[in-house]
Short mmCIF file of C-alpha atoms in Angstrom, two decimals:
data_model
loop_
_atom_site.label_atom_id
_atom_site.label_comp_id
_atom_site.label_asym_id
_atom_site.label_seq_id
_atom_site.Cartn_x
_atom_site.Cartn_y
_atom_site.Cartn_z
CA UNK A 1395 45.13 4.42 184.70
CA UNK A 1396 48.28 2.91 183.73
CA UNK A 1397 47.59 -0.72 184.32
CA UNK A 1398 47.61 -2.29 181.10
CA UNK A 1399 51.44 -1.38 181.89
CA UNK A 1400 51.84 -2.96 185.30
CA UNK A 1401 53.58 -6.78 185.29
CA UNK A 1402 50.84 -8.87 185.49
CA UNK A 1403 50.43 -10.02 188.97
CA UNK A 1404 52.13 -7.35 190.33
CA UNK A 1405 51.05 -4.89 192.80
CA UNK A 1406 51.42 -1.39 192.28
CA UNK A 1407 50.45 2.10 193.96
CA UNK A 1408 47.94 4.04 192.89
CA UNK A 1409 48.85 6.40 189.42
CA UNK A 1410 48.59 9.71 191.38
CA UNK A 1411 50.67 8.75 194.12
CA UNK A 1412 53.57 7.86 191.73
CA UNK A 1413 53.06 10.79 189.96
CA UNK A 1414 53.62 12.76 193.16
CA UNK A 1415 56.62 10.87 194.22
CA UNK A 1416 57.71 11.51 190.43
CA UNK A 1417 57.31 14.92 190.81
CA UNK A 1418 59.09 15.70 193.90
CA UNK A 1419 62.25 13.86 192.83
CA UNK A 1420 61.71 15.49 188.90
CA UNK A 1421 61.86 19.10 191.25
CA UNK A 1422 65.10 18.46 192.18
CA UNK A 1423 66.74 16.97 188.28
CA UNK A 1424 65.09 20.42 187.32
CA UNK A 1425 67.62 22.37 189.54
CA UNK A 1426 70.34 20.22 188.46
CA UNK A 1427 69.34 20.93 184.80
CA UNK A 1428 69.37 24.54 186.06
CA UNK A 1429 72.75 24.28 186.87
CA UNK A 1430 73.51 22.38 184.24
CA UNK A 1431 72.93 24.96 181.60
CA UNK A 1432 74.42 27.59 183.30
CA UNK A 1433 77.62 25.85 183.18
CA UNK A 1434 76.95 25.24 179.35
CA UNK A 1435 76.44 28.58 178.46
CA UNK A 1436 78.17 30.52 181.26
CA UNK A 1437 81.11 28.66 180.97
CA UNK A 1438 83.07 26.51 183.98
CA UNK A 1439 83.65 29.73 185.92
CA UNK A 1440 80.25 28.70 187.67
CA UNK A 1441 82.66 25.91 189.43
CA UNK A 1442 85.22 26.46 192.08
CA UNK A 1443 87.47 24.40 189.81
CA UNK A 1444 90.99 26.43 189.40
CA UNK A 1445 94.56 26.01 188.92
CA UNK A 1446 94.46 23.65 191.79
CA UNK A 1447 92.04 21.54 191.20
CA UNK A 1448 91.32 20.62 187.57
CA UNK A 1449 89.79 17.46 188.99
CA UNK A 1450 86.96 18.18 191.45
CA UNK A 1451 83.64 17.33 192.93
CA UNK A 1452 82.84 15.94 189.18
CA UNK A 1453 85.95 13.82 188.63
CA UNK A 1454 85.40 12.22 192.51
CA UNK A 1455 81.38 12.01 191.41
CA UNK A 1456 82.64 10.26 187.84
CA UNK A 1457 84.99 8.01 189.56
CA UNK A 1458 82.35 6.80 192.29
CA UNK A 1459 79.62 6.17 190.28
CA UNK A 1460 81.42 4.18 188.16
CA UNK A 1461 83.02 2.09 191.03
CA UNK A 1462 79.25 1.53 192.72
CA UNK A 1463 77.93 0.85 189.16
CA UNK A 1464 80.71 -2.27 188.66
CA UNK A 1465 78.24 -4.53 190.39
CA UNK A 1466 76.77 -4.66 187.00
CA UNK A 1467 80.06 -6.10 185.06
CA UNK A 1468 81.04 -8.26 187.84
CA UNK A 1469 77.42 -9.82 188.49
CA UNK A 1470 77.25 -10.20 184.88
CA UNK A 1471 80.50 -12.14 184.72
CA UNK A 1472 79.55 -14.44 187.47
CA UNK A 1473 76.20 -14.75 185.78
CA UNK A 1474 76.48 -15.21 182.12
CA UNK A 1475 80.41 -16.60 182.53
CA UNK A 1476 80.79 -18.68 185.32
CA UNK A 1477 77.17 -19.49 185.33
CA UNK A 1478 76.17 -18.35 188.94
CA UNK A 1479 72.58 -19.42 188.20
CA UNK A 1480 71.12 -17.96 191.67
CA UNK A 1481 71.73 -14.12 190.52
CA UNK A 1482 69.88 -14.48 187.72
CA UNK A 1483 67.06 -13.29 190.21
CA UNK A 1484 68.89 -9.92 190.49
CA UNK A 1485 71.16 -9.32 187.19
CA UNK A 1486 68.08 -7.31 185.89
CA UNK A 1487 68.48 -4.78 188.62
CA UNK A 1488 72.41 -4.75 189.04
CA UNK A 1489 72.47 -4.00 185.12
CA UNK A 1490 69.51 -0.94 185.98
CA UNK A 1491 71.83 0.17 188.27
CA UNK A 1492 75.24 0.33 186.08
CA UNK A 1493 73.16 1.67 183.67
CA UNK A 1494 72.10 4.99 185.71
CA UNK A 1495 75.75 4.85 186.97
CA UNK A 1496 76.97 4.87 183.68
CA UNK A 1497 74.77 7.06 182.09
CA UNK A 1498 75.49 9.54 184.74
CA UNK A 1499 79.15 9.28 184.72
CA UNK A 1500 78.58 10.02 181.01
CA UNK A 1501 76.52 13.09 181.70
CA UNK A 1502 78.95 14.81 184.63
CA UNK A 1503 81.47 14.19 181.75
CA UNK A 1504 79.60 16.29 179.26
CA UNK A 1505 78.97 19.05 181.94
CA UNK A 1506 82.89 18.78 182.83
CA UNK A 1507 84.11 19.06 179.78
CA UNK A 1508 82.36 22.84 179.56
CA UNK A 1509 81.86 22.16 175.62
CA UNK A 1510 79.93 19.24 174.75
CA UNK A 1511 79.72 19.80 171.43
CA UNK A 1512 83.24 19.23 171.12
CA UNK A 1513 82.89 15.85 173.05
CA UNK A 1514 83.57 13.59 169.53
CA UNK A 1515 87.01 15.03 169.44
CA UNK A 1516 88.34 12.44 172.07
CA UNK A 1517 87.45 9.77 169.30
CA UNK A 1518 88.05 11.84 166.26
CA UNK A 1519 91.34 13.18 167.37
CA UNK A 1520 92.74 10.65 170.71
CA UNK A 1521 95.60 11.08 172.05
CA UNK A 1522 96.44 7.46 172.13
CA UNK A 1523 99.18 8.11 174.99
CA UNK A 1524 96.37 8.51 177.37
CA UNK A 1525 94.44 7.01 179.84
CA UNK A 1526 91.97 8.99 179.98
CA UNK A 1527 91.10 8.49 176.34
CA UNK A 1528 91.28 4.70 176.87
CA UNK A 1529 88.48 5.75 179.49
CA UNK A 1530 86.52 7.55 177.26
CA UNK A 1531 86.41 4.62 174.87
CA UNK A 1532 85.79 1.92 177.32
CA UNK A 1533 83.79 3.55 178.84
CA UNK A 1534 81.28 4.73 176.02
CA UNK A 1535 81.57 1.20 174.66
CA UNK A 1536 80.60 -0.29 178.13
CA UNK A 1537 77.30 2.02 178.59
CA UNK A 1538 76.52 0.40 175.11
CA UNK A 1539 77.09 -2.76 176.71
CA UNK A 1540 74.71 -1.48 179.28
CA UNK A 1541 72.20 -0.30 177.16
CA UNK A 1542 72.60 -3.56 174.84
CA UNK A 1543 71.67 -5.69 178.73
CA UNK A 1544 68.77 -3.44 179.45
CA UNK A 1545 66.73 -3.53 176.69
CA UNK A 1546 65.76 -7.37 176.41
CA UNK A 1547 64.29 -6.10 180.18
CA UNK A 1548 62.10 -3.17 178.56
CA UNK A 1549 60.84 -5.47 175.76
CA UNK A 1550 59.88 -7.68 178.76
CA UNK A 1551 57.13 -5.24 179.44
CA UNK A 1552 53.54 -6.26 179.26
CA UNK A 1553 52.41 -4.59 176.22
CA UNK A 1554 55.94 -4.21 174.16
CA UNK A 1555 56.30 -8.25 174.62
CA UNK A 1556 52.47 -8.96 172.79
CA UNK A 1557 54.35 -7.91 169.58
CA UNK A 1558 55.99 -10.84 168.54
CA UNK A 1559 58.89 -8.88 167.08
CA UNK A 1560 60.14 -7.54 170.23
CA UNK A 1561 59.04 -10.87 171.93
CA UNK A 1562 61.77 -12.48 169.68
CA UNK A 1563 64.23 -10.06 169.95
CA UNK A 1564 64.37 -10.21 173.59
CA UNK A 1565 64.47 -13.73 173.67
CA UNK A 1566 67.68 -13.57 171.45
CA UNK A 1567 69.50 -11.00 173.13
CA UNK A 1568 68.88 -13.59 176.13
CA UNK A 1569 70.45 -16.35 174.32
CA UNK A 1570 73.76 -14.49 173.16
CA UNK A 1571 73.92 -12.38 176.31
CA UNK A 1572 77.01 -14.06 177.40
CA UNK A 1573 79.05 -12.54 174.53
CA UNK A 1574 78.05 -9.16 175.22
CA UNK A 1575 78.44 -9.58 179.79
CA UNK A 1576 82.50 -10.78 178.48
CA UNK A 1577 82.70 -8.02 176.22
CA UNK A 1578 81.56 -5.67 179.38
CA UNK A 1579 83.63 -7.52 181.82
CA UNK A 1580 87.01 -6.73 178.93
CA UNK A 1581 86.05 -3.22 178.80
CA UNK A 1582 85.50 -2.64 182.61
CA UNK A 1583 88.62 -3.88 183.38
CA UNK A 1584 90.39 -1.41 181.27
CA UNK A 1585 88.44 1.39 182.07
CA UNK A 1586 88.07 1.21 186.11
CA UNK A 1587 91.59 -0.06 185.81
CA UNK A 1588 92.76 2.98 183.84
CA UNK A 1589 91.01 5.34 186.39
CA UNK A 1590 93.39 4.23 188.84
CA UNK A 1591 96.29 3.99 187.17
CA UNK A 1592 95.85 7.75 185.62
CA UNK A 1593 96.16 8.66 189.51
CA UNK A 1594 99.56 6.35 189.96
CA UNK A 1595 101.14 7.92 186.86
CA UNK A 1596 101.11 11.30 188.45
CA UNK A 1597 104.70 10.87 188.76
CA UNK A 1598 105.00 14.97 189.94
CA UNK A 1599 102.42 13.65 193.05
CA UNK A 1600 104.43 11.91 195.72
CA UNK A 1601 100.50 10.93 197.33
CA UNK A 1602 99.24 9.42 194.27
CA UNK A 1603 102.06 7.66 192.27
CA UNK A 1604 102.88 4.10 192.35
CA UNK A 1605 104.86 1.12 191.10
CA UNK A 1606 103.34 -0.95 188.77
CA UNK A 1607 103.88 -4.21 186.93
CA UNK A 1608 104.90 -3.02 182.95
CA UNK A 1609 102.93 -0.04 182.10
CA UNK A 1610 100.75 -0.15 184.79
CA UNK A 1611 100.92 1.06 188.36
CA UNK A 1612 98.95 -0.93 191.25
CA UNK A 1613 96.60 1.40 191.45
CA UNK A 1614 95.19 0.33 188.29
CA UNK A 1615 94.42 -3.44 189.51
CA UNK A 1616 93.32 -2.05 193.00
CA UNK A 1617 90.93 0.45 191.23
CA UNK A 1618 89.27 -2.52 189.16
CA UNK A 1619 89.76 -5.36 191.81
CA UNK A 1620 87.84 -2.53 194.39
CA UNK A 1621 84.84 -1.70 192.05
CA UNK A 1622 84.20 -5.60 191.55
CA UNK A 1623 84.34 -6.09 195.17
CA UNK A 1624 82.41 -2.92 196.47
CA UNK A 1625 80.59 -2.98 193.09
CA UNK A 1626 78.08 -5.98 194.67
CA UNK A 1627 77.35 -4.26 197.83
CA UNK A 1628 75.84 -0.76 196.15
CA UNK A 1629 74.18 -3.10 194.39
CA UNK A 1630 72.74 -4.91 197.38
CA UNK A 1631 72.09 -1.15 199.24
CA UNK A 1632 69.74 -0.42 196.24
CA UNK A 1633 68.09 -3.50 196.47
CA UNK A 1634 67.41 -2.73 200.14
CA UNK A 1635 66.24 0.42 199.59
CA UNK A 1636 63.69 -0.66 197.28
CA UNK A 1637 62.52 -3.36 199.12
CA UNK A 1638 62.11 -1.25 202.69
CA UNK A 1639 60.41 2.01 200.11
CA UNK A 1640 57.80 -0.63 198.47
CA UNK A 1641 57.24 -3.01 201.78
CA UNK A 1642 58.08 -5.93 199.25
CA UNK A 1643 60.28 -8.66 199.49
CA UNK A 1644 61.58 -8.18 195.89
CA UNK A 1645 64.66 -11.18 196.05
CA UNK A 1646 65.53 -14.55 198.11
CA UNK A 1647 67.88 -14.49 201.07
CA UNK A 1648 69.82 -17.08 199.45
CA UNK A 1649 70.92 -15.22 196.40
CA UNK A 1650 71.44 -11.98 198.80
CA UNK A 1651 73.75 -14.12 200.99
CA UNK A 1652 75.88 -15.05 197.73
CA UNK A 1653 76.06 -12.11 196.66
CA UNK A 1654 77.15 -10.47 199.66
CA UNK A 1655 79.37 -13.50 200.61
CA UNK A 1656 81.56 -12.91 196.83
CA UNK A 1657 81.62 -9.26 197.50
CA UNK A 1658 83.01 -10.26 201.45
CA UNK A 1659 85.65 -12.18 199.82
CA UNK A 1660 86.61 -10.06 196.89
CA UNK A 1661 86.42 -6.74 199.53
CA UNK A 1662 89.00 -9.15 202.27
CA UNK A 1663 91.23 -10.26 199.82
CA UNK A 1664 90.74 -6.24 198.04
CA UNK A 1665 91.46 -4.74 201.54
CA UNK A 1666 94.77 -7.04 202.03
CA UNK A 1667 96.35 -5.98 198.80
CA UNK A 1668 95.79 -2.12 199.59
CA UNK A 1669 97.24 -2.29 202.80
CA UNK A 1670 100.33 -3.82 201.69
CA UNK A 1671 100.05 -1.33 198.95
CA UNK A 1672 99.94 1.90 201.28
CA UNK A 1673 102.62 -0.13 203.85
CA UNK A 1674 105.21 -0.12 200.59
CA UNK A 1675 104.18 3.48 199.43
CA UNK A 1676 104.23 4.75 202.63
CA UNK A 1677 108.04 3.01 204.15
CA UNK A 1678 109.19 3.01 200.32
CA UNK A 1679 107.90 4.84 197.70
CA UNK A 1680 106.98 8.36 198.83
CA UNK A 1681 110.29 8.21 201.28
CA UNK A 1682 112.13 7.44 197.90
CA UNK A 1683 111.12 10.84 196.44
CA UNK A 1684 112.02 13.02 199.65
CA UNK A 1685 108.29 12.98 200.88
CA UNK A 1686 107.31 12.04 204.85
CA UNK A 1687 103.75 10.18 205.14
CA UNK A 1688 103.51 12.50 207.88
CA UNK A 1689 103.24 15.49 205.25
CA UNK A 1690 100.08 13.92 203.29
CA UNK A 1691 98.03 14.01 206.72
CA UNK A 1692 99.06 16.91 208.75
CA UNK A 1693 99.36 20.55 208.94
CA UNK A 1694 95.44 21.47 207.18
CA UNK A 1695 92.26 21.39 208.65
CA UNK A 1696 90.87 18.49 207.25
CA UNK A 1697 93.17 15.59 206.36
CA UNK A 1698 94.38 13.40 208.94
CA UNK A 1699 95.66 10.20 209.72
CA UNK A 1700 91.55 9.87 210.06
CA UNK A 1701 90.46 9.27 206.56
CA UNK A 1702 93.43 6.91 206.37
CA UNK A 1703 92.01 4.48 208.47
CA UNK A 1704 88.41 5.10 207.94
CA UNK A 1705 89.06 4.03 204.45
CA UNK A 1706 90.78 1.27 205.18
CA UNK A 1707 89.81 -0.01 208.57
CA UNK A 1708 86.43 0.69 209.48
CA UNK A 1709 85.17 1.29 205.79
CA UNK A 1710 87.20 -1.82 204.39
CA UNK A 1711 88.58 -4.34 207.11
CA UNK A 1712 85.39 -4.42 208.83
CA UNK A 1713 82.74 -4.76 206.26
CA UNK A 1714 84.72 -7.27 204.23
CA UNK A 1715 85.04 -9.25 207.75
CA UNK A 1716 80.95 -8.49 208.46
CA UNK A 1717 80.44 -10.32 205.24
CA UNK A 1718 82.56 -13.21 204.98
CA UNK A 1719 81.47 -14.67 207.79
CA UNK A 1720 78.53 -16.77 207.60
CA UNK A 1721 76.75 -15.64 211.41
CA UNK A 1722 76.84 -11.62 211.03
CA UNK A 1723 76.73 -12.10 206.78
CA UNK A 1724 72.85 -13.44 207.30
CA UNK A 1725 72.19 -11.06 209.88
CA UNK A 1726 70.18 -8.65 208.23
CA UNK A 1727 71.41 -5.49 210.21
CA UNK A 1728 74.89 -6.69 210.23
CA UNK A 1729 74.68 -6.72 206.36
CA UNK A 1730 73.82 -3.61 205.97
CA UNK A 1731 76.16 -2.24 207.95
CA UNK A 1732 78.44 -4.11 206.15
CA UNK A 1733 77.45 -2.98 202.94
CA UNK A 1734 76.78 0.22 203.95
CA UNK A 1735 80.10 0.64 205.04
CA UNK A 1736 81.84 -0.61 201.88
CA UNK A 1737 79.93 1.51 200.05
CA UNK A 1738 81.37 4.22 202.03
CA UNK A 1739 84.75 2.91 201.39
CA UNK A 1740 84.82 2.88 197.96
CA UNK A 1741 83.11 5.92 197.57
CA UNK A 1742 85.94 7.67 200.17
CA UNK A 1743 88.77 5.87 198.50
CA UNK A 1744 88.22 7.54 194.69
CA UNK A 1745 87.48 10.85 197.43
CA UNK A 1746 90.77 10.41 198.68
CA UNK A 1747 92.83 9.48 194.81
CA UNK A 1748 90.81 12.61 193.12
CA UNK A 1749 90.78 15.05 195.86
CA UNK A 1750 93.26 14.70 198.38
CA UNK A 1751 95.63 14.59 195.50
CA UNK A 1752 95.53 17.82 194.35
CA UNK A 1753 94.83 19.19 198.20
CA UNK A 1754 98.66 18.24 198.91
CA UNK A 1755 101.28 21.01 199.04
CA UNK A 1756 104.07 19.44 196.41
CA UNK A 1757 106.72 22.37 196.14
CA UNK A 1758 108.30 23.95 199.17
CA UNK A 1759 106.82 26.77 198.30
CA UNK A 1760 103.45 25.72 198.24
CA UNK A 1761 100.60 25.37 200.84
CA UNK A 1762 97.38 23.19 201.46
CA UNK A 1763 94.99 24.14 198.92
CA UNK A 1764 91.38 22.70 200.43
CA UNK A 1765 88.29 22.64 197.87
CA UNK A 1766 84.94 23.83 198.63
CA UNK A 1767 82.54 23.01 195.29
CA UNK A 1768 80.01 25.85 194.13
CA UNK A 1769 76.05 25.38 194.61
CA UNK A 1770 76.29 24.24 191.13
CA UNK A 1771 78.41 21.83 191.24
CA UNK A 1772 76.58 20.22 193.67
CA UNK A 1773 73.66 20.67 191.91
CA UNK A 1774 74.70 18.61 188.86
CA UNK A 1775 76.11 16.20 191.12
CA UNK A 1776 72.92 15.44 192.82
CA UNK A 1777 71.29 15.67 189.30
CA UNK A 1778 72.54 12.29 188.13
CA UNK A 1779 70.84 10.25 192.11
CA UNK A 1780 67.68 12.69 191.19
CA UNK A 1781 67.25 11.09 187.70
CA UNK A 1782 68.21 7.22 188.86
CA UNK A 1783 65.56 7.57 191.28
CA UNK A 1784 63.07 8.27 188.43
CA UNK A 1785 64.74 5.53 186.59
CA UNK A 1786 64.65 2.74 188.98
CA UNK A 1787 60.47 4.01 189.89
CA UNK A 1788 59.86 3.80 186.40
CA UNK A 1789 61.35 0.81 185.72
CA UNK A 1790 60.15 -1.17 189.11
CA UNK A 1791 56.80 -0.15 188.13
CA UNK A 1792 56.62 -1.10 184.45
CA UNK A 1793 59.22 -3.91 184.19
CA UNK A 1794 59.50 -7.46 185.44
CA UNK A 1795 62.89 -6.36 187.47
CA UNK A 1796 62.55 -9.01 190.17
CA UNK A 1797 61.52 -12.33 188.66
CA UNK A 1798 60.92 -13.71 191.91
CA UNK A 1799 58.80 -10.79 193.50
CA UNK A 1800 55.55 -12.54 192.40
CA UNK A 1801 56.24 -15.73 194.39
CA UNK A 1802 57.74 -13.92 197.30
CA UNK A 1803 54.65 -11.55 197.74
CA UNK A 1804 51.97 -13.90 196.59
CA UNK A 1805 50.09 -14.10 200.16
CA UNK A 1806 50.22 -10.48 201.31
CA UNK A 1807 46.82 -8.64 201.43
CA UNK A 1808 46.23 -6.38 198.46
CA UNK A 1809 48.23 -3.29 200.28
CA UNK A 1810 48.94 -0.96 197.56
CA UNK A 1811 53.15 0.24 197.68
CA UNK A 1812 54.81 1.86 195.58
CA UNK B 1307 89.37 7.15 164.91
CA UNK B 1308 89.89 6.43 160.70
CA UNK B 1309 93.22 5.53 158.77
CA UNK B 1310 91.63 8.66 156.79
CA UNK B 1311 92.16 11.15 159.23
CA UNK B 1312 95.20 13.51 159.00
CA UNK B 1313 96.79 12.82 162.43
CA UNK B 1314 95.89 8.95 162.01
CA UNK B 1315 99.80 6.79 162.16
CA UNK B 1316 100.60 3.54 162.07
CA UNK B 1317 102.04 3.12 165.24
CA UNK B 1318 101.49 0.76 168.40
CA UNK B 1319 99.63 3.13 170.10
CA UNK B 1320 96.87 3.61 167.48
CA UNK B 1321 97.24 -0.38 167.23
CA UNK B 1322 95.98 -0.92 170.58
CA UNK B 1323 93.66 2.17 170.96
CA UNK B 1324 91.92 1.89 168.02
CA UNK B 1325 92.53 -2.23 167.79
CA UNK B 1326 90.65 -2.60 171.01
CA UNK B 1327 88.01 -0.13 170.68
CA UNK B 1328 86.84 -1.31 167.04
CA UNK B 1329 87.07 -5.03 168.74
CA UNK B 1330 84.73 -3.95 170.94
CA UNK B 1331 82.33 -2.34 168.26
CA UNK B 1332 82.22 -4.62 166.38
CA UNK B 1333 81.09 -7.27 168.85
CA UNK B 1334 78.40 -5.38 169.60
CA UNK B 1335 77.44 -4.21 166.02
CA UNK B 1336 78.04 -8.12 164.90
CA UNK B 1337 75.94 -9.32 168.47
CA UNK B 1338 72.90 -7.24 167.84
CA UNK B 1339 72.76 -7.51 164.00
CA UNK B 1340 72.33 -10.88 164.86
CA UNK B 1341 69.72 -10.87 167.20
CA UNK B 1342 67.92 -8.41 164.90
CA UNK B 1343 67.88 -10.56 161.58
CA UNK B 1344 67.00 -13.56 163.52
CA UNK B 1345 64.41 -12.09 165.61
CA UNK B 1346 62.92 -10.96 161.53
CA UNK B 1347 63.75 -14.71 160.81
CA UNK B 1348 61.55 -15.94 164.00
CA UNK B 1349 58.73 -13.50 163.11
CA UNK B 1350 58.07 -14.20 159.65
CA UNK B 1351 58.40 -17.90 160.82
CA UNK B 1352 55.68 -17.66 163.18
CA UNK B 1353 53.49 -15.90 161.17
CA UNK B 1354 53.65 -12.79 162.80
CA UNK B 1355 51.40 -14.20 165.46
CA UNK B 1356 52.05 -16.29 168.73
CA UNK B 1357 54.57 -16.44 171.26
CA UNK B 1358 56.72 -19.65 172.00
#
């Protein structure tokens, strides 16, 4: 039905059975959208959000996303700046990738902000003593950046690239891509920096604040140094996830092992700068405003000493160990573990900087305030993994993603996978 | 955003806000404007046609 559309070569399932699988997954975007609206025209009373937590399951959903989604800037500045040739075999589908993770940090955004159509006011009327809106710039700027990586990809397609228009224009954006993966890798480094450092301003939060070099506390070069380094691995979960769902071998162990052997070293040498980090906050910094590290991890019935060291021990130690060294990094179910694991991490760490925050008791007065988000909240979180499943279907199906899935599936009988 | 607006200032704030973020614009606007005209350029060249 649709195989005019299908990369030549390429084996595809059957129409009907995509449209299923489409289907089920649509189902569930189609309760987020649900959701979705009611917060629009209900208003954000459909959240649990209150005086306590102004940042919630969105903010911790924004911040994640974005940190998995940095695979895209950082493979991009190993590929198109420092000319790591190998990943060319997997850019396409790390920039896929940052671009659902962008795209849906973008979206959460408009839900959070309860009035969308007053979402032009952060560029129309910034408060230039913000982070936040240095976020909001780079990070609108960077899903352009995104968009501008993605398209020479969908002009790739079969019948878009027989008109020679679009057959040019791809080839062009090819040839000046480099400008535009440097302008990314500028921007990302402001914004995932600035998403830590808006946590180690918070000079009124004894858990969150920081020292810093000039303006900026260490949170903001552990934020940015952690997405490049965990950034890799989501990249490398997705990949393995579409491989195991289609029964392909979509890219060569060899670029696999390099990427996971970079993202080993950045996660190591990530892991060893937060742990001196939370060694100084924890003997210095939070003593020096009256605060035990005791307080941060006791008296609720949830945070402990636990999510301390899962974060940094088994979900940062271990996999950056797993992957740096050459016997378990080629394993194939060490690796995943590994990344598996960091993924985890990361995701737990901007948990921990959003959440945990505002779950502390600052004031003598006050007590441990613990979150639980509404139905709809959850909804439109799960919205945003609903609709880059679609994505990455549609675009696996219709795109040359994986430039070296012909050669690696060549020989197999004609098995139809999706 | 524009030297136009009423709570635009001159300041080193706005400098760096609004230096950076029209930097970045106009990379992009410059980047694909380029790959636009020249992808025209290629077309016309070729005819309209074939594929190199």
């Amino acid at each position: 039905m649709d195989s005019a559309l299908i990369p030549e070569g390429a084996k595809r399932c059957a129409f009907p059975k995509f449209a299923v699988g489409i289907a089920i997954v649509g189902a569930v975007v189609l309760w987020g959208v649900y959701a979705m609206l009611l917060c629009w025209f209900k208003g954000l009373n459909q959240t649990n959000m209150n005086d306590n937590y102004g940042f919630a399951l969105w903010i911790w959903a924004d911040l994640a996303v974005i940190a998995v989604g940095g695979g895209a800037f950082f493979t991009g500045l190993l590929k198109y700046i420092f000319k790591v040739d190998e990943l060319k075999n997997i850019i396409n589908f790390a920039v896929i990738i940052g671009f659902i993770c962008y795209s849906s940090a973008l979206l959460i955004l408009a839900i959070d902000i309860g009035q969308p159509l007053r979402g032009w006011f952060i560029f129309w009327h910034a408060n230039v003593h913000s982070m936040l809106t240095e976020v909001a710039f780079c990070l609108s700027c960077y899903f352009a950046v995104l968009t501008i990586e993605f398209i020479p990809n969908i002009l790739e397609n079969r019948q878009a690239n027989k008109i020679p228009f679009f057959h040019h224009l791809a080839h062009n954006m090819h040839g000046v891509m480099a400008i535009f993966a440097a302008t990314g890798a500028f921007l990302s480094f402001f914004h995932q920096g600035s998403l830590g450092g808006v946590a180690g301003v918070m000079y009124g939060r004894p858990f969150a604040v920081r020292e810093g070099l000039l303006i900026w506390p260490w949170t903001f070069f552990l934020f940015t140094w952690s997405a490049a380094a965990f950034g890799p691995c989501f990249t490398l979960l997705v990949t393995k996830i579409t491989e195991t769902i289609t029964g392909k071998k979509l890219v060569k162990d060899n670029v696999v092992h390099l990427l996971a052997k970079i993202s080993g070293w950045m996660i190591f040498t990530y892991i060893i700068a937060k742990i001196i980090d939370t060694i100084y906050w924890a003997m210095v910094t939070a003593p020096g405003l009256g605060f035990d590290i005791s307080r941060f991890y006791s008296d609720n019935s949830f945070y402990g000493y636990w999510i301390l060291l899962t974060e940094i021990v088994i979900c940062g130690v271990i996999p950056g160990l797993l992957l740096i060294m050459k016997s378990t990094r080629e394993n194939p179910a060490l690796r995943l573990v590994a990344i598996i694991l960091g993924v985890i991490g990361v995701c737990l760490n901007r948990w921990v900087m959003v959440l945990q925050i505002m779950a502390i008791p600052v004031m003598s007065f006050d007590t441990w305030a613990l979150y639980i988000p509404s139905w709809q909240e959850v909804a439109t979180t799960v919205l945003p993994v609903a609709y880059g499943i679609i994505l990455i279907a549609v675009t696996y199906r219709y795109l040359p993603v994986f430039p070296q899935e012909k050669e690696l599936n060549s020989v197999e009988p004609a098995a139809e996978t999706k | 955003m524009f030297p136009f607006n009423f709570e635009w200032a001159w300041d080193i704030g706005h400098a760096i806000f609004f230096g950076g973020f029209w930097y970045a614009i106009s990379i992009l606007g410059a980047g694909m404007t380029y790959c636009v005209l020249k992808a025209a350029y290629d077309t016309l060249k070729d005819g309209g046609g074939s594929h190199h």
